Amino acid sequence: MLDAVKITDLFKGNQLKELESWLDFETPYESNSNWLRSPDGSHMVKSCEELNTFHKVLTDKAREIFSVHNLLPTFSNINWYEPNVEKELHFDTGETEYTILYNYFSDDKLVFTYNNDQLELKQGEAIAYCGSEFEHMVGSSEGVNIRLNFNFAKPSNYFFVLGNHTNEGFEFPSGRIESEVGVDWL
């Protein structure tokens, strides 16, 4: 089982400067923003092309970190948390097999809990983990924090054959569910 790995220099040089110059103007409080409330209502979320570019750039690094040579990007998002948002321990499902979580901004340290261990993340640090294999969560923070999630999956993941992730698992356009579909597209 892969342990959680802290990354202190996920972005550096011009990549970091570009990320900062773009994200410093992102806020869910702008009237014309396209931020959405998360499905559980606990925070604001945004997906966009700018973030997808950074996501693609991380593919080789993710393959190296997770030792999965054919790992592919699935989706990425920016998460804006207000103070004291409580999240529960959980396993990732669907197209979220592997994640690199980047603490872009936080008023205080974030505490990542996994396998009964804890790891502190300062602003500008990231953690790579396989959330589909172990329970995990980021503890609540007394201040605002902005996190970037970059998610990856193996090519055998149902996401890559147009499966739509639902609460009951993947569902395909035909109406079949994942237990009715064999992995024969590779």
mmCIF file of N, CA and C in Angstrom, residues 61-141:
data_model
loop_
_atom_site.group_PDB
_atom_site.id
_atom_site.type_symbol
_atom_site.label_atom_id
_atom_site.label_comp_id
_atom_site.label_asym_id
_atom_site.label_seq_id
_atom_site.Cartn_x
_atom_site.Cartn_y
_atom_site.Cartn_z
ATOM 1 N N LYS A 61 5.278 13.571 -13.168
ATOM 2 C CA LYS A 61 5.647 13.585 -11.755
ATOM 3 C C LYS A 61 4.763 12.605 -10.975
ATOM 4 N N ALA A 62 3.459 12.572 -11.284
ATOM 5 C CA ALA A 62 2.542 11.642 -10.605
ATOM 6 C C ALA A 62 2.924 10.190 -10.905
ATOM 7 N N ARG A 63 3.267 9.913 -12.155
ATOM 8 C CA ARG A 63 3.674 8.543 -12.508
ATOM 9 C C ARG A 63 4.902 8.116 -11.715
ATOM 10 N N GLU A 64 5.834 9.040 -11.538
ATOM 11 C CA GLU A 64 7.048 8.740 -10.771
ATOM 12 C C GLU A 64 6.730 8.545 -9.289
ATOM 13 N N ILE A 65 5.960 9.445 -8.712
ATOM 14 C CA ILE A 65 5.636 9.374 -7.284
ATOM 15 C C ILE A 65 4.883 8.092 -6.949
ATOM 16 N N PHE A 66 3.862 7.766 -7.770
ATOM 17 C CA PHE A 66 3.020 6.609 -7.473
ATOM 18 C C PHE A 66 3.551 5.305 -8.061
ATOM 19 N N SER A 67 4.627 5.375 -8.844
ATOM 20 C CA SER A 67 5.217 4.193 -9.492
ATOM 21 C C SER A 67 4.201 3.451 -10.358
ATOM 22 N N VAL A 68 3.392 4.222 -11.069
ATOM 23 C CA VAL A 68 2.423 3.668 -12.015
ATOM 24 C C VAL A 68 2.741 4.320 -13.354
ATOM 25 N N HIS A 69 3.414 3.585 -14.244
ATOM 26 C CA HIS A 69 3.968 4.176 -15.463
ATOM 27 C C HIS A 69 2.928 4.693 -16.447
ATOM 28 N N ASN A 70 1.681 4.207 -16.377
ATOM 29 C CA ASN A 70 0.663 4.633 -17.336
ATOM 30 C C ASN A 70 -0.475 5.427 -16.687
ATOM 31 N N LEU A 71 -0.233 6.011 -15.540
ATOM 32 C CA LEU A 71 -1.239 6.813 -14.837
ATOM 33 C C LEU A 71 -1.704 7.963 -15.724
ATOM 34 N N LEU A 72 -3.000 8.257 -15.685
ATOM 35 C CA LEU A 72 -3.566 9.320 -16.515
ATOM 36 C C LEU A 72 -4.339 10.334 -15.663
ATOM 37 N N PRO A 73 -4.336 11.610 -16.062
ATOM 38 C CA PRO A 73 -5.107 12.619 -15.333
ATOM 39 C C PRO A 73 -6.606 12.438 -15.583
ATOM 40 N N THR A 74 -7.406 12.621 -14.545
ATOM 41 C CA THR A 74 -8.864 12.541 -14.699
ATOM 42 C C THR A 74 -9.489 13.931 -14.570
ATOM 43 N N PHE A 75 -9.438 14.529 -13.383
ATOM 44 C CA PHE A 75 -9.967 15.884 -13.236
ATOM 45 C C PHE A 75 -9.210 16.612 -12.142
ATOM 46 N N SER A 76 -9.292 17.930 -12.186
ATOM 47 C CA SER A 76 -8.647 18.758 -11.165
ATOM 48 C C SER A 76 -9.610 19.858 -10.771
ATOM 49 N N ASN A 77 -9.436 20.386 -9.569
ATOM 50 C CA ASN A 77 -10.271 21.504 -9.142
ATOM 51 C C ASN A 77 -9.590 22.331 -8.059
ATOM 52 N N ILE A 78 -10.093 23.553 -7.929
ATOM 53 C CA ILE A 78 -9.673 24.456 -6.864
ATOM 54 C C ILE A 78 -10.754 24.369 -5.802
ATOM 55 N N ASN A 79 -10.361 24.248 -4.556
ATOM 56 C CA ASN A 79 -11.314 24.167 -3.439
ATOM 57 C C ASN A 79 -11.045 25.308 -2.474
ATOM 58 N N TRP A 80 -12.072 26.113 -2.217
ATOM 59 C CA TRP A 80 -11.983 27.261 -1.317
ATOM 60 C C TRP A 80 -12.759 26.915 -0.054
ATOM 61 N N TYR A 81 -12.049 26.789 1.064
ATOM 62 C CA TYR A 81 -12.673 26.441 2.336
ATOM 63 C C TYR A 81 -12.680 27.642 3.257
ATOM 64 N N GLU A 82 -13.826 27.918 3.834
ATOM 65 C CA GLU A 82 -13.958 28.931 4.872
ATOM 66 C C GLU A 82 -13.532 28.299 6.198
ATOM 67 N N PRO A 83 -13.356 29.101 7.252
ATOM 68 C CA PRO A 83 -12.925 28.538 8.538
ATOM 69 C C PRO A 83 -13.873 27.472 9.083
ATOM 70 N N ASN A 84 -13.270 26.496 9.759
ATOM 71 C CA ASN A 84 -13.963 25.473 10.534
ATOM 72 C C ASN A 84 -14.911 24.571 9.741
ATOM 73 N N VAL A 85 -14.562 24.237 8.514
ATOM 74 C CA VAL A 85 -15.345 23.282 7.729
ATOM 75 C C VAL A 85 -14.915 21.884 8.143
ATOM 76 N N GLU A 86 -15.844 21.094 8.633
ATOM 77 C CA GLU A 86 -15.552 19.733 9.090
ATOM 78 C C GLU A 86 -15.763 18.740 7.958
ATOM 79 N N LYS A 87 -14.781 17.903 7.720
ATOM 80 C CA LYS A 87 -14.884 16.816 6.748
ATOM 81 C C LYS A 87 -14.655 15.508 7.504
ATOM 82 N N GLU A 88 -15.166 14.412 6.949
ATOM 83 C CA GLU A 88 -15.020 13.122 7.614
ATOM 84 C C GLU A 88 -13.991 12.256 6.909
ATOM 85 N N LEU A 89 -13.456 11.286 7.630
ATOM 86 C CA LEU A 89 -12.586 10.286 7.027
ATOM 87 C C LEU A 89 -13.357 9.577 5.917
ATOM 88 N N HIS A 90 -12.688 9.337 4.796
ATOM 89 C CA HIS A 90 -13.359 8.697 3.675
ATOM 90 C C HIS A 90 -12.351 8.026 2.751
ATOM 91 N N PHE A 91 -12.865 7.153 1.899
ATOM 92 C CA PHE A 91 -12.108 6.563 0.810
ATOM 93 C C PHE A 91 -12.537 7.276 -0.464
ATOM 94 N N ASP A 92 -11.615 7.491 -1.389
ATOM 95 C CA ASP A 92 -11.976 8.062 -2.678
ATOM 96 C C ASP A 92 -12.542 6.962 -3.561
ATOM 97 N N THR A 93 -13.427 7.347 -4.467
ATOM 98 C CA THR A 93 -14.047 6.390 -5.383
ATOM 99 C C THR A 93 -14.032 6.971 -6.795
ATOM 100 N N GLY A 94 -14.484 6.172 -7.729
ATOM 101 C CA GLY A 94 -14.613 6.644 -9.102
ATOM 102 C C GLY A 94 -13.273 6.942 -9.730
ATOM 103 N N GLU A 95 -13.203 8.065 -10.426
ATOM 104 C CA GLU A 95 -11.993 8.435 -11.144
ATOM 105 C C GLU A 95 -10.927 9.062 -10.263
ATOM 106 N N THR A 96 -11.149 9.053 -8.960
ATOM 107 C CA THR A 96 -10.167 9.576 -8.012
ATOM 108 C C THR A 96 -9.454 8.410 -7.332
ATOM 109 N N GLU A 97 -8.464 7.833 -8.019
ATOM 110 C CA GLU A 97 -7.685 6.749 -7.441
ATOM 111 C C GLU A 97 -6.456 7.298 -6.721
ATOM 112 N N TYR A 98 -5.783 8.231 -7.373
ATOM 113 C CA TYR A 98 -4.561 8.845 -6.845
ATOM 114 C C TYR A 98 -4.745 10.361 -6.866
ATOM 115 N N THR A 99 -4.246 11.029 -5.834
ATOM 116 C CA THR A 99 -4.425 12.481 -5.744
ATOM 117 C C THR A 99 -3.141 13.159 -5.308
ATOM 118 N N ILE A 100 -2.906 14.317 -5.898
ATOM 119 C CA ILE A 100 -1.902 15.237 -5.383
ATOM 120 C C ILE A 100 -2.678 16.464 -4.915
ATOM 121 N N LEU A 101 -2.650 16.706 -3.620
ATOM 122 C CA LEU A 101 -3.341 17.841 -3.017
ATOM 123 C C LEU A 101 -2.298 18.915 -2.728
ATOM 124 N N TYR A 102 -2.509 20.107 -3.266
ATOM 125 C CA TYR A 102 -1.571 21.213 -3.104
ATOM 126 C C TYR A 102 -2.207 22.283 -2.228
ATOM 127 N N ASN A 103 -1.549 22.611 -1.121
ATOM 128 C CA ASN A 103 -2.024 23.664 -0.220
ATOM 129 C C ASN A 103 -1.516 24.997 -0.763
ATOM 130 N N TYR A 104 -2.310 25.610 -1.623
ATOM 131 C CA TYR A 104 -1.887 26.870 -2.238
ATOM 132 C C TYR A 104 -1.841 27.997 -1.210
ATOM 133 N N PHE A 105 -2.898 28.100 -0.407
ATOM 134 C CA PHE A 105 -2.951 29.155 0.604
ATOM 135 C C PHE A 105 -3.671 28.626 1.830
ATOM 136 N N SER A 106 -3.139 28.920 2.995
ATOM 137 C CA SER A 106 -3.852 28.606 4.231
ATOM 138 C C SER A 106 -3.401 29.569 5.317
ATOM 139 N N ASP A 107 -4.366 30.013 6.103
ATOM 140 C CA ASP A 107 -4.052 30.897 7.220
ATOM 141 C C ASP A 107 -3.240 30.174 8.284
ATOM 142 N N ASP A 108 -3.410 28.859 8.381
ATOM 143 C CA ASP A 108 -2.623 28.057 9.314
ATOM 144 C C ASP A 108 -2.322 26.707 8.647
ATOM 145 N N LYS A 109 -1.548 25.866 9.301
ATOM 146 C CA LYS A 109 -1.183 24.564 8.736
ATOM 147 C C LYS A 109 -2.423 23.696 8.558
ATOM 148 N N LEU A 110 -2.399 22.875 7.520
ATOM 149 C CA LEU A 110 -3.454 21.886 7.326
ATOM 150 C C LEU A 110 -2.951 20.561 7.878
ATOM 151 N N VAL A 111 -3.834 19.803 8.479
ATOM 152 C CA VAL A 111 -3.468 18.492 9.015
ATOM 153 C C VAL A 111 -4.161 17.421 8.180
ATOM 154 N N PHE A 112 -3.347 16.617 7.511
ATOM 155 C CA PHE A 112 -3.827 15.521 6.679
ATOM 156 C C PHE A 112 -3.763 14.247 7.513
ATOM 157 N N THR A 113 -4.894 13.585 7.690
ATOM 158 C CA THR A 113 -4.982 12.360 8.481
ATOM 159 C C THR A 113 -5.160 11.171 7.546
ATOM 160 N N TYR A 114 -4.364 10.133 7.741
ATOM 161 C CA TYR A 114 -4.438 8.914 6.932
ATOM 162 C C TYR A 114 -3.875 7.760 7.749
ATOM 163 N N ASN A 115 -4.501 6.592 7.631
ATOM 164 C CA ASN A 115 -4.010 5.387 8.314
ATOM 165 C C ASN A 115 -3.611 5.645 9.768
ATOM 166 N N ASN A 116 -4.388 6.398 10.471
ATOM 167 C CA ASN A 116 -4.143 6.742 11.877
ATOM 168 C C ASN A 116 -2.869 7.562 12.081
ATOM 169 N N ASP A 117 -2.323 8.130 11.035
ATOM 170 C CA ASP A 117 -1.182 9.037 11.119
ATOM 171 C C ASP A 117 -1.629 10.436 10.712
ATOM 172 N N GLN A 118 -0.817 11.421 11.053
ATOM 173 C CA GLN A 118 -1.111 12.792 10.654
ATOM 174 C C GLN A 118 0.134 13.422 10.057
ATOM 175 N N LEU A 119 -0.098 14.272 9.083
ATOM 176 C CA LEU A 119 0.977 14.980 8.404
ATOM 177 C C LEU A 119 0.553 16.435 8.269
ATOM 178 N N GLU A 120 1.418 17.361 8.674
ATOM 179 C CA GLU A 120 1.097 18.784 8.559
ATOM 180 C C GLU A 120 1.564 19.319 7.218
ATOM 181 N N LEU A 121 0.694 20.113 6.581
ATOM 182 C CA LEU A 121 1.026 20.751 5.312
ATOM 183 C C LEU A 121 1.029 22.259 5.489
ATOM 184 N N LYS A 122 2.183 22.861 5.232
ATOM 185 C CA LYS A 122 2.269 24.316 5.249
ATOM 186 C C LYS A 122 1.842 24.849 3.889
ATOM 187 N N GLN A 123 1.623 26.130 3.836
ATOM 188 C CA GLN A 123 1.303 26.779 2.569
ATOM 189 C C GLN A 123 2.410 26.483 1.566
ATOM 190 N N GLY A 124 2.020 26.110 0.336
ATOM 191 C CA GLY A 124 2.996 25.810 -0.703
ATOM 192 C C GLY A 124 3.470 24.368 -0.717
ATOM 193 N N GLU A 125 2.986 23.549 0.206
ATOM 194 C CA GLU A 125 3.363 22.132 0.225
ATOM 195 C C GLU A 125 2.224 21.291 -0.328
ATOM 196 N N ALA A 126 2.581 20.097 -0.789
ATOM 197 C CA ALA A 126 1.599 19.178 -1.354
ATOM 198 C C ALA A 126 1.741 17.814 -0.707
ATOM 199 N N ILE A 127 0.720 17.002 -0.895
ATOM 200 C CA ILE A 127 0.773 15.616 -0.451
ATOM 201 C C ILE A 127 0.215 14.743 -1.570
ATOM 202 N N ALA A 128 0.900 13.646 -1.837
ATOM 203 C CA ALA A 128 0.454 12.677 -2.834
ATOM 204 C C ALA A 128 0.009 11.429 -2.093
ATOM 205 N N TYR A 129 -1.157 10.917 -2.445
ATOM 206 C CA TYR A 129 -1.684 9.753 -1.729
ATOM 207 C C TYR A 129 -2.642 8.972 -2.622
ATOM 208 N N CYS A 130 -2.850 7.729 -2.251
ATOM 209 C CA CYS A 130 -3.790 6.858 -2.946
ATOM 210 C C CYS A 130 -5.046 6.753 -2.081
ATOM 211 N N GLY A 131 -5.942 7.680 -2.275
ATOM 212 C CA GLY A 131 -7.142 7.767 -1.447
ATOM 213 C C GLY A 131 -8.135 6.648 -1.656
ATOM 214 N N SER A 132 -7.969 5.880 -2.715
ATOM 215 C CA SER A 132 -8.855 4.734 -2.916
ATOM 216 C C SER A 132 -8.415 3.536 -2.080
ATOM 217 N N GLU A 133 -7.184 3.595 -1.521
ATOM 218 C CA GLU A 133 -6.662 2.482 -0.723
ATOM 219 C C GLU A 133 -6.726 2.712 0.781
ATOM 220 N N PHE A 134 -6.742 3.986 1.223
ATOM 221 C CA PHE A 134 -6.841 4.204 2.665
ATOM 222 C C PHE A 134 -7.692 5.422 2.998
ATOM 223 N N GLU A 135 -8.323 5.330 4.172
ATOM 224 C CA GLU A 135 -9.153 6.433 4.644
ATOM 225 C C GLU A 135 -8.282 7.646 4.919
ATOM 226 N N HIS A 136 -8.837 8.806 4.636
ATOM 227 C CA HIS A 136 -8.066 10.033 4.803
ATOM 228 C C HIS A 136 -9.008 11.224 4.944
ATOM 229 N N MET A 137 -8.448 12.326 5.373
ATOM 230 C CA MET A 137 -9.185 13.593 5.422
ATOM 231 C C MET A 137 -8.210 14.719 5.721
ATOM 232 N N VAL A 138 -8.629 15.925 5.394
ATOM 233 C CA VAL A 138 -7.898 17.119 5.803
ATOM 234 C C VAL A 138 -8.730 17.742 6.914
ATOM 235 N N GLY A 139 -8.123 17.953 8.067
ATOM 236 C CA GLY A 139 -8.845 18.507 9.201
ATOM 237 C C GLY A 139 -9.302 19.929 8.960
ATOM 238 N N SER A 140 -10.228 20.382 9.779
ATOM 239 C CA SER A 140 -10.728 21.745 9.638
ATOM 240 C C SER A 140 -9.632 22.739 9.993
ATOM 241 N N SER A 141 -9.769 23.910 9.460
ATOM 242 C CA SER A 141 -8.797 24.967 9.663
ATOM 243 C C SER A 141 -9.518 26.169 10.261
#
